[in-house]
Coordinates of C-alpha atoms and ligand atoms in Angstrom, one line a residue:
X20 CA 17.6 2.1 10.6
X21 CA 18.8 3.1 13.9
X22 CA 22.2 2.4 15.5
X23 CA 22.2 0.8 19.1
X24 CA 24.9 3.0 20.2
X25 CA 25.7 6.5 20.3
X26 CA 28.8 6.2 18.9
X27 CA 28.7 4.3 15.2
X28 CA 27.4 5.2 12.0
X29 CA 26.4 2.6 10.5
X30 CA 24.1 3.9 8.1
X31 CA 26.4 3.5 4.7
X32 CA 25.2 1.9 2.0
X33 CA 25.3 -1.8 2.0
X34 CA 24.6 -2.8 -1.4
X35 CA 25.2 -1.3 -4.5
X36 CA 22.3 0.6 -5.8
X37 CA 20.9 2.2 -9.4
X38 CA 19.3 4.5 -8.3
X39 CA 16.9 6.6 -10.6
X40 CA 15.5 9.9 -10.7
X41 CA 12.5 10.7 -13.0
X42 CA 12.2 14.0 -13.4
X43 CA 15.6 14.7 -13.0
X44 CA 15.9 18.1 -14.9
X45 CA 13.0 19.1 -12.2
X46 CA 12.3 21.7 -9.3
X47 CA 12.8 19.1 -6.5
X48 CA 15.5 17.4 -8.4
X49 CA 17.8 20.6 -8.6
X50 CA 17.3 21.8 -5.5
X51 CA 17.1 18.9 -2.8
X52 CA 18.2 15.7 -4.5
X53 CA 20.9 16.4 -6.3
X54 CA 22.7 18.5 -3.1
X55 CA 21.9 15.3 -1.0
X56 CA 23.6 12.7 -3.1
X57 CA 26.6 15.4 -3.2
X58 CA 26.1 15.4 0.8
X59 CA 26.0 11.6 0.6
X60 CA 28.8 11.1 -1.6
X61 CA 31.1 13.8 0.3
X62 CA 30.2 11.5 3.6
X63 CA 31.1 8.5 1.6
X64 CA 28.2 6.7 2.1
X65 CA 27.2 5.5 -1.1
X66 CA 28.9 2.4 -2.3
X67 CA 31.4 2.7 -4.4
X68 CA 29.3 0.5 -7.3
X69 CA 26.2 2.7 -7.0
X70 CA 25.3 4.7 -9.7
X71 CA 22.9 7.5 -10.6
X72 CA 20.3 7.3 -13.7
X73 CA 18.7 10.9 -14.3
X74 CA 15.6 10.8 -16.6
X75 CA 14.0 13.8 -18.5
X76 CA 11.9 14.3 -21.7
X77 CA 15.3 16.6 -22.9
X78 CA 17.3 16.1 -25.6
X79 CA 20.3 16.3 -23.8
X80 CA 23.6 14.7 -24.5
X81 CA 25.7 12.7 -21.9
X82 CA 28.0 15.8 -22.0
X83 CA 25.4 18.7 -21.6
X84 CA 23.5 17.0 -18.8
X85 CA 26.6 16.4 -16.5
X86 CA 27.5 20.2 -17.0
X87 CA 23.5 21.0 -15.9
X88 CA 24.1 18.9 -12.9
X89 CA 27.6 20.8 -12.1
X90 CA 25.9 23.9 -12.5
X91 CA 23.1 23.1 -10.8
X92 CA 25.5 21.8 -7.5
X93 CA 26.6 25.6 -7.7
X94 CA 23.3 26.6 -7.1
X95 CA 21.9 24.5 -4.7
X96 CA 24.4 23.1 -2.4
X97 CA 24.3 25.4 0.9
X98 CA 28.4 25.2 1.0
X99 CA 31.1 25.9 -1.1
X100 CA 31.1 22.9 -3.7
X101 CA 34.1 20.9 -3.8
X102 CA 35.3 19.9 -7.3
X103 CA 36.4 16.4 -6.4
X104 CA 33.2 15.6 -4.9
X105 CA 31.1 16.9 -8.0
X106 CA 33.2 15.0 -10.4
X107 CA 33.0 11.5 -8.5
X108 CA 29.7 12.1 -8.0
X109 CA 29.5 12.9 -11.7
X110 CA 31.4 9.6 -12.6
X111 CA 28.3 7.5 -11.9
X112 CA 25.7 9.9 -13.2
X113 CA 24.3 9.0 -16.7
X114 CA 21.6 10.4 -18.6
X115 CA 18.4 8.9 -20.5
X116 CA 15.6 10.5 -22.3
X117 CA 12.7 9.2 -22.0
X118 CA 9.3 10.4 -23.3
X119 CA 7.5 9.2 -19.9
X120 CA 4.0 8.2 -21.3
X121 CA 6.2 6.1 -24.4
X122 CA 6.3 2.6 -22.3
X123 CA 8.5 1.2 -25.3
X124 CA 11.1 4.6 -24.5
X125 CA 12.0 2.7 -21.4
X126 CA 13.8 -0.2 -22.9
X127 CA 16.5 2.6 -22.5
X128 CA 17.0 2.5 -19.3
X129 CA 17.3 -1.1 -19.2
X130 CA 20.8 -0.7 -20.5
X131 CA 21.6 1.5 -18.1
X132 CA 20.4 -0.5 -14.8
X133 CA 19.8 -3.9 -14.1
X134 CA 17.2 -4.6 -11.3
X135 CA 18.4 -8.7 -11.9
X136 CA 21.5 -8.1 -9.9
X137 CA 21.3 -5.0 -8.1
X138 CA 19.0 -2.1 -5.9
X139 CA 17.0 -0.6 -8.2
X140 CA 15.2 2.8 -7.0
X141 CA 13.1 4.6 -9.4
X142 CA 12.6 8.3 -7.7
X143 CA 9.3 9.6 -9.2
X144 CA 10.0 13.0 -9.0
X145 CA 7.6 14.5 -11.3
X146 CA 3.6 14.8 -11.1
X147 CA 1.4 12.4 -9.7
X148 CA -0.2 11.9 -13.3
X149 CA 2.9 10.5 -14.5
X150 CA 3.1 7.9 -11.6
X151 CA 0.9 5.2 -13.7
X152 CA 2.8 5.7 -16.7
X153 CA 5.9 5.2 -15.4
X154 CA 5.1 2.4 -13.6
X155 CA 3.6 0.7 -16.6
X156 CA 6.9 1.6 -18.7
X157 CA 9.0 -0.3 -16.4
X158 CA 7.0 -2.8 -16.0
X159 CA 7.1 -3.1 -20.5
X160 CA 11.1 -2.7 -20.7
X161 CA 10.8 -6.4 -17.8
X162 CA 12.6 -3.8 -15.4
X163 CA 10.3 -5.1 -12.3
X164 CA 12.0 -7.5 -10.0
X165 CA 11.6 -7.9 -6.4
X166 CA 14.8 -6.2 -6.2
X167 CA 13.1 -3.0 -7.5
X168 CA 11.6 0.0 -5.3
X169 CA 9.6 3.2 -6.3
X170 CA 9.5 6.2 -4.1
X171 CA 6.6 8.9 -4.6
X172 CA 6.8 12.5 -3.8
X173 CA 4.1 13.8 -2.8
X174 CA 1.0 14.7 -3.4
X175 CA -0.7 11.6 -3.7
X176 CA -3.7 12.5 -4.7
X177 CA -5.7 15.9 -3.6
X178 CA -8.7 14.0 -1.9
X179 CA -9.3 10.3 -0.7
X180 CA -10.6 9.6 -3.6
X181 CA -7.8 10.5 -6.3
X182 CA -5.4 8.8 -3.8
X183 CA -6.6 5.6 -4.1
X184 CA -7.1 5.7 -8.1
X185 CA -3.1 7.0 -7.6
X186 CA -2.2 3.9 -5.1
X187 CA -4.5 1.5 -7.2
X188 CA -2.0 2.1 -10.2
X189 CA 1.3 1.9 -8.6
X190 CA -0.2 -1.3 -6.8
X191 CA -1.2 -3.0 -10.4
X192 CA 2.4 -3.0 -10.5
X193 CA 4.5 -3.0 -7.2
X194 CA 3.4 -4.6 -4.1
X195 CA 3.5 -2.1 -0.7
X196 CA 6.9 -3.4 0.4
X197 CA 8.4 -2.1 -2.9
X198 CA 6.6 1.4 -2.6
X199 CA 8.6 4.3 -0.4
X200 CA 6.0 7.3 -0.2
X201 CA 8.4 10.5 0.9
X202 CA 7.3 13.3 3.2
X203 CA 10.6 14.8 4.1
X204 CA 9.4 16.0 7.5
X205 CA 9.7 12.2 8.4
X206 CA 13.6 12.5 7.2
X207 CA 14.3 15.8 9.7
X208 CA 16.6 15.5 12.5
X209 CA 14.1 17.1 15.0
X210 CA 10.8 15.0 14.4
X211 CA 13.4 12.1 14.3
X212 CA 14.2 13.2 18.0
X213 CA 10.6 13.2 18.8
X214 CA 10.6 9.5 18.8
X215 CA 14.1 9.7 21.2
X216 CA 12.6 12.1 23.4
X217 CA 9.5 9.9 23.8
X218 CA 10.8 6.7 23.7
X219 CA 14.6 7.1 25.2
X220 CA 13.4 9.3 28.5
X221 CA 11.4 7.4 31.1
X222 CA 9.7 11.2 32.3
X223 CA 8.4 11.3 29.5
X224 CA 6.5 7.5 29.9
X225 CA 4.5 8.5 32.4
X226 CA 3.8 12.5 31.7
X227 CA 2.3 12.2 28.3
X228 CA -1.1 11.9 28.5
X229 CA -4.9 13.3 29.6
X230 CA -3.1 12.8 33.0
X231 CA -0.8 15.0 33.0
X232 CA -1.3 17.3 29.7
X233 CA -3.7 20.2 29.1
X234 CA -3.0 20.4 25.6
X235 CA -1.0 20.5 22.3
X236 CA 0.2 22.8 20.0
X237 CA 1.9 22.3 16.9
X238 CA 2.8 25.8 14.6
X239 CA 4.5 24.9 11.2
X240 CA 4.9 28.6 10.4
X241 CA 6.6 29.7 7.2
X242 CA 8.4 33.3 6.1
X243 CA 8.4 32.6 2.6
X244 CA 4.8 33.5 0.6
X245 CA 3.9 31.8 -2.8
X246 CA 6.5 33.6 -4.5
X247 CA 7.0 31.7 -8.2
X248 CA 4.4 28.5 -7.2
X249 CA 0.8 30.3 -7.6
X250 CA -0.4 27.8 -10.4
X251 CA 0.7 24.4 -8.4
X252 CA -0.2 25.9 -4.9
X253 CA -3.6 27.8 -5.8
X254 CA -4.7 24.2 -6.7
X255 CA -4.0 22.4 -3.8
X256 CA -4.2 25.2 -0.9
X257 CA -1.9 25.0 2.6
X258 CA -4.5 21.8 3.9
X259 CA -3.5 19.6 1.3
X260 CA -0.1 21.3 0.9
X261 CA 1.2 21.0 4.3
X262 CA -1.3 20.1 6.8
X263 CA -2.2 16.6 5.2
X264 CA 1.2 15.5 5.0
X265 CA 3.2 17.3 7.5
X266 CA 1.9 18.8 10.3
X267 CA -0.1 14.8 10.2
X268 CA 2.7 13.2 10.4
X269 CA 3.9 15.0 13.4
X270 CA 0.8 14.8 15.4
X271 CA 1.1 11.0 15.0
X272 CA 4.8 10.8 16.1
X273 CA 3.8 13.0 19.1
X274 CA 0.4 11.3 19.9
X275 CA 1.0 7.3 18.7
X276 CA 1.1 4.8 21.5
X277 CA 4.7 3.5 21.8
X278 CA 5.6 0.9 19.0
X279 CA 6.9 -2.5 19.3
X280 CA 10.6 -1.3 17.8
X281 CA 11.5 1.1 15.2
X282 CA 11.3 -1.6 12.0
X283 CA 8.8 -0.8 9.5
X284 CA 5.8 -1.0 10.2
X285 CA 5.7 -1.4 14.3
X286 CA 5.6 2.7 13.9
X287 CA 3.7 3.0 10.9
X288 CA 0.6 1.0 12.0
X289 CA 0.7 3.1 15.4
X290 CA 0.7 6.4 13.6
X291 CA -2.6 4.6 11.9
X292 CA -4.2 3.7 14.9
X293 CA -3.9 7.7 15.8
X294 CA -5.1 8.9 11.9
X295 CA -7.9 6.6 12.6
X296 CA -9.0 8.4 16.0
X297 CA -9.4 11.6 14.7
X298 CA -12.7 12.7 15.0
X299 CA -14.0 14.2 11.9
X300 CA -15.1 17.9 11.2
X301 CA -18.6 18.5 10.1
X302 CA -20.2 21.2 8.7
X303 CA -21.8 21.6 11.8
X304 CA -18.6 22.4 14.3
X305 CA -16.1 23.4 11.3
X306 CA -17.0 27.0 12.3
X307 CA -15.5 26.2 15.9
X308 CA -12.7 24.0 14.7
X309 CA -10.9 25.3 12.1
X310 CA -9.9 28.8 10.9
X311 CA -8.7 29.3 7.2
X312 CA -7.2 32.5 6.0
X313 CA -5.3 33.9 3.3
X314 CA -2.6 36.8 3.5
X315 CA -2.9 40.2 2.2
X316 CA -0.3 42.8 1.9
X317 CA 2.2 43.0 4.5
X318 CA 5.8 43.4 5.9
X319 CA 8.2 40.6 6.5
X320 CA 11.4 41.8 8.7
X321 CA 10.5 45.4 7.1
X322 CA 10.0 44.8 3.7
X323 CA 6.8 44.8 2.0
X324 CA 5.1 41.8 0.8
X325 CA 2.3 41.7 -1.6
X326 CA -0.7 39.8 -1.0
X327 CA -1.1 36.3 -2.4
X328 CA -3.8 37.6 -4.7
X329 CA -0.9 39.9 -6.0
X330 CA 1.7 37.3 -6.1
X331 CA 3.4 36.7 -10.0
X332 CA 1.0 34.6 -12.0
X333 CA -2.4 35.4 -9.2
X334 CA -5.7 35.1 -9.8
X335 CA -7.6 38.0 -8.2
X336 CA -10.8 35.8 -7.7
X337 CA -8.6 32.8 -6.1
X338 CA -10.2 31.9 -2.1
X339 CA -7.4 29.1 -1.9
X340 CA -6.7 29.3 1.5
X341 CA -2.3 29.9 3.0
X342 CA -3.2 29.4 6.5
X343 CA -4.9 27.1 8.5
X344 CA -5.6 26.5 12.3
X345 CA -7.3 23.1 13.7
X346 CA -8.6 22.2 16.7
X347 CA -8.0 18.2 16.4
X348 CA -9.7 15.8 19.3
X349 CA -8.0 12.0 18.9
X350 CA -11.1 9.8 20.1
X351 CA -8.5 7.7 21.9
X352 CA -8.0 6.3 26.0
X353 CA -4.7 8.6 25.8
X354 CA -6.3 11.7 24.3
X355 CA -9.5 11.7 25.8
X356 CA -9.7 15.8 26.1
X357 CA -6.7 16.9 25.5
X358 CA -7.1 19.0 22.3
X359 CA -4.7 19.5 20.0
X360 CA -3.9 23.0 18.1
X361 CA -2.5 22.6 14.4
X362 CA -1.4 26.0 12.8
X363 CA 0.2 26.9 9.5
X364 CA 0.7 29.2 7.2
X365 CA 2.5 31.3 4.6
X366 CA 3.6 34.5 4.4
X367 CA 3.8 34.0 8.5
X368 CA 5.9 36.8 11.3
X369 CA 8.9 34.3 11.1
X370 CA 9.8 30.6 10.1
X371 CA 9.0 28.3 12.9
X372 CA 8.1 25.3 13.5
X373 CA 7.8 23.7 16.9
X374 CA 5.8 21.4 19.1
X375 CA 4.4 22.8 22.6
X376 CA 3.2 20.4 25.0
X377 CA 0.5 22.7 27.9
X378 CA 0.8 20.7 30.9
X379 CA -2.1 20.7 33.1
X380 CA -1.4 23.4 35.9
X381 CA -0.8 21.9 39.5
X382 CA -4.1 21.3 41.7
X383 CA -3.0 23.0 45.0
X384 CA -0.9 26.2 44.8
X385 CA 1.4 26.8 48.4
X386 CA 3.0 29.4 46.8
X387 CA 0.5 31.9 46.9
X388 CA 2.2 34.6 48.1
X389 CA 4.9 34.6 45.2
X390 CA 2.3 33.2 42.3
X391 CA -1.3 33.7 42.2
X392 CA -2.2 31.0 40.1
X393 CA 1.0 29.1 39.2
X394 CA 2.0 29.2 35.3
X395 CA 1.8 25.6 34.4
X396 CA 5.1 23.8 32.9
X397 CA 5.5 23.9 29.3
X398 CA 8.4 22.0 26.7
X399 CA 8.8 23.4 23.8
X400 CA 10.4 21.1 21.3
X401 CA 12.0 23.4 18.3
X402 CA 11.6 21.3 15.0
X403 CA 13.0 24.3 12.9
X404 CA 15.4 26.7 13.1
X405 CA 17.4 27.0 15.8
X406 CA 16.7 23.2 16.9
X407 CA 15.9 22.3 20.3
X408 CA 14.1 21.4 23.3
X409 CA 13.0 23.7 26.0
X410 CA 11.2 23.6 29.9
X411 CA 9.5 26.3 31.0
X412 CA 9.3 25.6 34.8
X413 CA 9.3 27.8 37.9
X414 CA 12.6 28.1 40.1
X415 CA 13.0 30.0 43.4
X416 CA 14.9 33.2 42.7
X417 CA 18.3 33.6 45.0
X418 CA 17.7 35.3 48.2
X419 CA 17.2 35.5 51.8
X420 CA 15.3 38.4 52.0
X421 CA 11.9 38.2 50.3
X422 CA 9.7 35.4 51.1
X423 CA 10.1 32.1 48.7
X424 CA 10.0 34.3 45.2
X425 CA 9.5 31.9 42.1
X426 CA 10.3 32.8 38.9
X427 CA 9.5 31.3 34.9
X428 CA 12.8 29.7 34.0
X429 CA 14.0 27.8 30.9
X430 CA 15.9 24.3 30.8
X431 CA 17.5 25.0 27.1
X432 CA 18.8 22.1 25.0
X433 CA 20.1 23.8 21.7
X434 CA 21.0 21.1 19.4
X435 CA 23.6 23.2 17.5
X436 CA 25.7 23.9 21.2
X437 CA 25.1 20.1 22.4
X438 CA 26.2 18.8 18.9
X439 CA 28.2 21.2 17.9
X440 CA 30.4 18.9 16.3
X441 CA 27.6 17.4 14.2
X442 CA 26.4 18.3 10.5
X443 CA 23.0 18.3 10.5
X444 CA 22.0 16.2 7.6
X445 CA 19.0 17.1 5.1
X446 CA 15.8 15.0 5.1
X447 CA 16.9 14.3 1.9
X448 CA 19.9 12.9 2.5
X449 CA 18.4 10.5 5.3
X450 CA 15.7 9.6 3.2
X451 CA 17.5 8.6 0.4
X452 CA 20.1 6.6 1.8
X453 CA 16.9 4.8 3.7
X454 CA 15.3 4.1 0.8
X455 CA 18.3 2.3 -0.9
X456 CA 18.9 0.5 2.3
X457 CA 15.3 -1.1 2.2
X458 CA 14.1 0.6 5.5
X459 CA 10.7 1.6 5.1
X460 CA 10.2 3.3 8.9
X461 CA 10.1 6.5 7.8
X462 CA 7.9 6.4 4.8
X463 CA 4.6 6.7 4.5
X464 CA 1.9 3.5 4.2
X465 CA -1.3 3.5 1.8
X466 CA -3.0 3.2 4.6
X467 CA -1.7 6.3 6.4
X468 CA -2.1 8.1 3.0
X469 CA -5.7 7.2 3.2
X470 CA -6.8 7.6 6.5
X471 CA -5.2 11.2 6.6
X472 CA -7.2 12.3 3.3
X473 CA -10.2 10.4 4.6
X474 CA -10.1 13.1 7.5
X475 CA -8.8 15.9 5.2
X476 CA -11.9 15.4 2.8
X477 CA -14.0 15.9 6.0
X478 CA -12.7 19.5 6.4
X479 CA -12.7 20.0 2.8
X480 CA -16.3 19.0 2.4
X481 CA -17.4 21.1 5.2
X482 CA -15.4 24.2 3.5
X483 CA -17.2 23.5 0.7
X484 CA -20.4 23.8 1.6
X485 CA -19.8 26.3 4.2
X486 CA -19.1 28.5 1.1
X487 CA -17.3 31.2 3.2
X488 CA -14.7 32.9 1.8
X489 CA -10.8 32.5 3.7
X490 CA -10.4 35.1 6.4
X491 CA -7.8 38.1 5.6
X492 CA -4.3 38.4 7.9
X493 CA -1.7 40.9 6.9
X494 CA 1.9 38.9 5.7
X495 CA 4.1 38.8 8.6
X496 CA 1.5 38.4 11.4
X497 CA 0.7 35.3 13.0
X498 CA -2.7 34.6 11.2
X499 CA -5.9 35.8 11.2
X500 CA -7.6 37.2 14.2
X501 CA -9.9 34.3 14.0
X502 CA -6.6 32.0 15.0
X503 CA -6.8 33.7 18.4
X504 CA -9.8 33.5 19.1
X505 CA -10.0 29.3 18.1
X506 CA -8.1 29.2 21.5
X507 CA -9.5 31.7 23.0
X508 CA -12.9 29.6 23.0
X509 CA -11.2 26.9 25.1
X510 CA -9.3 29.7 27.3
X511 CA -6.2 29.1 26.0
X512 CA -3.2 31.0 23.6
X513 CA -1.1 30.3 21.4
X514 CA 2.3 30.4 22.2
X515 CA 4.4 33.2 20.9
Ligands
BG6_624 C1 6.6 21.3 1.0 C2 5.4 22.2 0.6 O1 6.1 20.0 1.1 O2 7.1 21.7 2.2 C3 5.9 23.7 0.5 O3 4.9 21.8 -0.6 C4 6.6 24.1 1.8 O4 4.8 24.5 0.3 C5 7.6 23.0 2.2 O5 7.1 25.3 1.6 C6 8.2 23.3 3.6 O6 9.3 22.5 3.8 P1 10.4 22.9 4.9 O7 11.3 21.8 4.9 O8 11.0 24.2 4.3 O9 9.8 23.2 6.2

């Protein structure tokens, strides 16, 4: 997965693939795979033999659907689209229609693939309810082979429950080293580097525990409201949507014990270990512990939003929640109270995402005369935008005349002026070319898939029969007032 120097870029593909996208005329199809096998094929690192199989449900000639595709490129591609790229990528694109739930449709795609000889990816990019089916329909056209791998978008389920029946299905056909579960956080640059900050600096071997850390704090904050996705998103809420998946998958790259090496599943079962030591919410302390709100009208950089209740296609009635805040304790030797803060939301003051690390303050203070109570350090690790990693430590200012003066300074690493030469690649892109490759690092086990919901349902259930409705906070703010005072409690903020 990873190269051993700094230097080489290794990470072309090795084999030929067929790679298949179900769902191929879809949302996540357009906008993010599609542009990354245009990113992949302008960095020439797809083989030259691979091709690319798009299914739909369309009728759709060969013609029509590479035109949809250029079109589609237009859109979606955040660069100006070069023709020769398209078509070349467009030279190994072919089109099948299928009628998903028809198992004897798929004998169609076995003369377009051939999982005897070659990598065959089937990208299940279309709802969860279509997973079994599709998996049955390969298994009818004899297109199962150990040579063949499924990836599944998420969600996987929407409680503990519905994941395993989901699982249980794939798994009637597929064994867990042919099953590639995405969450495309695990495919971004910057929670990459959370595993080279930890595991590459030797500071950071010693300084990352109850020792020497007061607490964490990790803010997945989105601009953007509901906008178009009221039906899918009032169903599933921003817990399931984001914090199940994402902001879990952080917490475990920031909190896991180190692993063995970076193959499959040295990190995954050491991000288990962590899902696995999260104490549960009850009923009882869910009051004290988590904070769920839901925006109303507001403004985002000046221009008025309406509430979610208001958004295209809203239910006035709806108490799905678009922000959540979580006090998480990880019943572990290395956590032992050190509390960590979760936070997202919609509809949010500004699109940030970042991990804070609060490091305990210093036990003696001979600065007295320049600091009260000294601040203590702080890094900041910037997932998204503006990616980076920052120190907030105290400096003596210049100067002879007053006595020792100290002052809050920043160390500031920002990616884009360190690697200014780099493109930085989509999680898309990485995740892709991972997945043909066989690397299953960053993907995400049943098990993790299980223990996460497991500890989801706990919040869920204590929601449920709290019976409360989701607190108000305008769009553009930073959540609801009750988000302040979670920390508050503890005598703590959020930073800002
Ligand atoms: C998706 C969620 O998984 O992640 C969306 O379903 C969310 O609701 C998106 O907007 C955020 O991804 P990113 O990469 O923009 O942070």
């Amino acid at each position: 997965m990873i190269s051993d120097n700094t230097s080489c870029n290794v990470n072309v593909e090795r084999t030929p693939c067929d790679f298949t996208i179900f769902g191929v005329l879809g949302d996540l199809s357009q906008r993010n795979l599609l542009p990354s096998l245009y990113q992949l094929e302008k960095a020439t690192l797809l083989h030259p033999e691979t091709r690319v199989i798009g299914v739909a449900r369309h009728e759709l000639s060969q013609e029509a659907f590479l035109t949809e595709v250029r079109t589609k490129l237009q859109t979606f591609v955040h660069e100006e689209v070069e023709a020769v790229i398209t078509e070349r990528l467009l030279a190994r694109m072919r089109y099948v229609l299928i009628n998903l739930d028809a198992p004897e449709e798929y004998k169609r795609l076995a003369g377009a693939v051939n999982p005897q000889q070659r990598v065959f990816v089937s990208y299940f990019s279309v709802a969860p309810s279509l997973f079994g089916p599709i998996c049955t329909g390969l298994e009818h056209a004899g297109l199962v082979t150990p040579n063949t791998r499924v990836v599944l978008e998420k969600p996987i389920g929407r409680n503990l429950a519905s994941s395993i029946e989901i699982n249980d299905l794939v798994a009637k056909v597929f064994n867990e080293k042919q099953v590639y579960r995405i969450d495309h956080y695990l495919g971004k640059e910057t929670v990459m580097n959370l595993l080279a900050l930890r595991f590459a600096n030797s500071i950071f071997t010693t300084n990352w525990d109850h020792n020497t850390i007061d607490h964490v704090q990790i803010t997945v904050a989105e601009e953007v409201g509901i906008g178009s996705r009221w039906g899918y998103f009032d169903q599933a809420g921003q817990l399931r949507d984001m914090v199940q998946n994402h902001l879990m998958q952080i917490l475990t790259l920031v909190a896991m014990e180190p692993p063995v090496n970076l193959h499959d599943d040295s990190l995954r079962n050491e991000k288990l270990k962590v899902l696995k030591a999260l104490r549960p919410i009850t009923a009882k302390n869910i009051d004290k512990r988590v904070v769920r709100g839901q925006y109303g009208p507001g403004f985002i950089k000046g221009k008025p939003v309406p509430s979610y209740l208001d958004e295209k296609g809203g239910n006035i009635t709806s108490t799905t929640e678009t922000f959540v805040a979580i006090r998480v304790d990880i019943d572990n030797w290395r956590w032992a109270g050190v509390p960590f803060y979760l936070r997202t939301g919609k509809a949010m003051a500004c699109k940030r995402s970042e991990v804070v690390i609060n490091y305990k303050p210093l036990p003696h203070n001979i600065f007295y005369d320049s600091y009260r109570s000294l601040p203590a350090n702080k890094l900041i690790i910037r997932l998204q935008p503006d990616e980076g990693v920052e120190i907030e430590m105290l400096n003596k200012v210049p100067g002879i005349s007053d006595c020792l003066r100290l002052q809050r300074t920043m160390l500031d690493l920002s990616f884009s002026e360190a690697f200014s030469k780099e493109r930085i690649a989509g999680a898309y892109e990485r995740l892709i070319l991972e997945v043909m490759q066989g690397n299953q690092a960053l993907f995400i086990h049943r098990d993790e898939v299980e223990s996460s919901w497991l500890w989801i349902d706990s919040i869920q259930d204590a929601w449920a029969k709290a019976n409360e409705p989701p607190k108000p906070y305008p769009a553009g703010s930073w959540g609801p007032v009750a988000s302040v005072a979670l920390l508050a409690r503890d005598e703590r903020e959020w930073e800002e």
